[in-house]
mmCIF file of C-alpha atoms in Angstrom:
data_model
loop_
_atom_site.group_PDB
_atom_site.id
_atom_site.type_symbol
_atom_site.label_atom_id
_atom_site.label_comp_id
_atom_site.label_asym_id
_atom_site.label_seq_id
_atom_site.Cartn_x
_atom_site.Cartn_y
_atom_site.Cartn_z
ATOM 1 C CA GLY Z 1 -33.433 56.459 -14.386
ATOM 2 C CA PHE Z 2 -34.335 59.965 -13.413
ATOM 3 C CA ALA Z 3 -37.639 60.060 -15.309
ATOM 4 C CA ARG Z 4 -38.864 56.957 -13.498
ATOM 5 C CA LEU Z 5 -37.809 58.377 -10.143
ATOM 6 C CA THR Z 6 -39.741 61.567 -10.893
ATOM 7 C CA SER Z 7 -42.801 59.558 -11.936
ATOM 8 C CA GLU Z 8 -42.710 57.444 -8.779
ATOM 9 C CA ILE Z 9 -42.357 60.524 -6.601
ATOM 10 C CA GLU Z 10 -45.295 62.155 -8.397
ATOM 11 C CA ALA Z 11 -47.389 59.055 -7.642
ATOM 12 C CA CYS Z 12 -46.418 59.255 -3.959
ATOM 13 C CA ILE Z 13 -47.333 62.945 -3.841
ATOM 14 C CA ASP Z 14 -50.652 62.278 -5.592
ATOM 15 C CA SER Z 15 -51.478 59.483 -3.140
ATOM 16 C CA GLY Z 16 -50.742 61.718 -0.149
ATOM 17 C CA ALA Z 17 -47.784 59.610 0.992
ATOM 18 C CA PHE Z 18 -45.370 62.513 0.347
ATOM 19 C CA ALA Z 19 -45.929 66.182 1.102
ATOM 20 C CA GLU Z 20 -47.154 68.380 -1.737
ATOM 21 C CA ARG Z 21 -44.053 69.556 -3.587
ATOM 22 C CA ASP Z 22 -42.758 69.742 -7.126
ATOM 23 C CA ALA Z 23 -41.928 66.143 -8.086
ATOM 24 C CA ALA Z 24 -39.022 67.158 -10.346
ATOM 25 C CA ASP Z 25 -37.442 69.196 -7.540
ATOM 26 C CA VAL Z 26 -37.834 66.327 -5.088
ATOM 27 C CA ALA Z 27 -36.395 63.859 -7.596
ATOM 28 C CA ALA Z 28 -33.389 66.120 -8.249
ATOM 29 C CA ALA Z 29 -32.701 66.519 -4.527
ATOM 30 C CA LEU Z 30 -33.030 62.790 -3.920
ATOM 31 C CA TRP Z 31 -30.819 62.030 -6.933
ATOM 32 C CA VAL Z 32 -28.113 64.342 -5.577
ATOM 33 C CA ALA Z 33 -28.391 62.889 -2.057
ATOM 34 C CA ILE Z 34 -28.038 59.310 -3.251
ATOM 35 C CA HIS Z 35 -25.152 60.059 -5.602
ATOM 36 C CA GLY Z 36 -23.411 62.228 -3.020
ATOM 37 C CA LEU Z 37 -23.629 59.454 -0.452
ATOM 38 C CA THR Z 38 -22.356 56.943 -3.004
ATOM 39 C CA LEU Z 39 -19.323 59.117 -3.784
ATOM 40 C CA GLN Z 40 -18.628 59.561 -0.088
ATOM 41 C CA LEU Z 41 -18.728 55.810 0.467
ATOM 42 C CA ILE Z 42 -16.348 55.259 -2.463
ATOM 43 C CA ASN Z 43 -13.929 57.957 -1.267
ATOM 44 C CA GLU Z 44 -13.931 56.691 2.314
ATOM 45 C CA SER Z 45 -13.193 53.078 1.511
ATOM 46 C CA GLU Z 46 -11.773 52.527 5.002
ATOM 47 C CA LEU Z 47 -15.131 53.093 6.697
ATOM 48 C CA THR Z 48 -16.205 50.372 9.047
ATOM 49 C CA VAL Z 49 -19.364 48.489 8.143
ATOM 50 C CA GLU Z 50 -21.060 50.037 11.179
ATOM 51 C CA ARG Z 51 -20.134 53.597 10.151
ATOM 52 C CA ARG Z 52 -21.167 52.965 6.539
ATOM 53 C CA ASP Z 53 -24.522 51.566 7.633
ATOM 54 C CA LEU Z 54 -25.061 54.522 9.984
ATOM 55 C CA LEU Z 55 -24.399 57.025 7.174
ATOM 56 C CA ILE Z 56 -26.826 55.235 4.860
ATOM 57 C CA GLU Z 57 -29.517 54.918 7.529
ATOM 58 C CA THR Z 58 -29.168 58.547 8.600
ATOM 59 C CA MET Z 59 -29.375 59.870 5.035
ATOM 60 C CA LEU Z 60 -32.461 57.768 4.282
ATOM 61 C CA ASP Z 61 -34.122 58.813 7.559
ATOM 62 C CA LEU Z 62 -33.542 62.485 6.779
ATOM 63 C CA VAL Z 63 -34.815 62.145 3.220
ATOM 64 C CA PHE Z 64 -37.979 60.289 4.152
ATOM 65 C CA GLU Z 65 -38.713 62.514 7.155
ATOM 66 C CA GLY Z 66 -38.548 65.460 4.753
ATOM 67 C CA LEU Z 67 -40.918 63.765 2.303
ATOM 68 C CA ASN Z 68 -43.442 62.801 4.960
ATOM 69 C CA SER Z 69 -46.864 64.186 4.116
ATOM 70 C CA SER Z 70 -47.499 65.125 7.752
ATOM 71 C CA THR Z 71 -44.499 67.498 7.784
ATOM 72 C CA GLU Z 72 -45.524 71.125 7.453
ATOM 73 C CA ASP Z 73 -43.258 73.916 6.175
#
């Protein structure tokens, strides 16, 4: 659950894979992003497979670009 997600994010931050940030804040933001996308996909059940896949890919790209350790504030 959430505790494991936070722990995994902390490990990524410690290893330098993710930018230095508060792991709990990152986990909360990621948790909200994933659940928000899930609700959107449920509510828009008439989405084409292509549109669904594009939404998922775009959300993941944005999340991981934001976590990238080479990204500076």
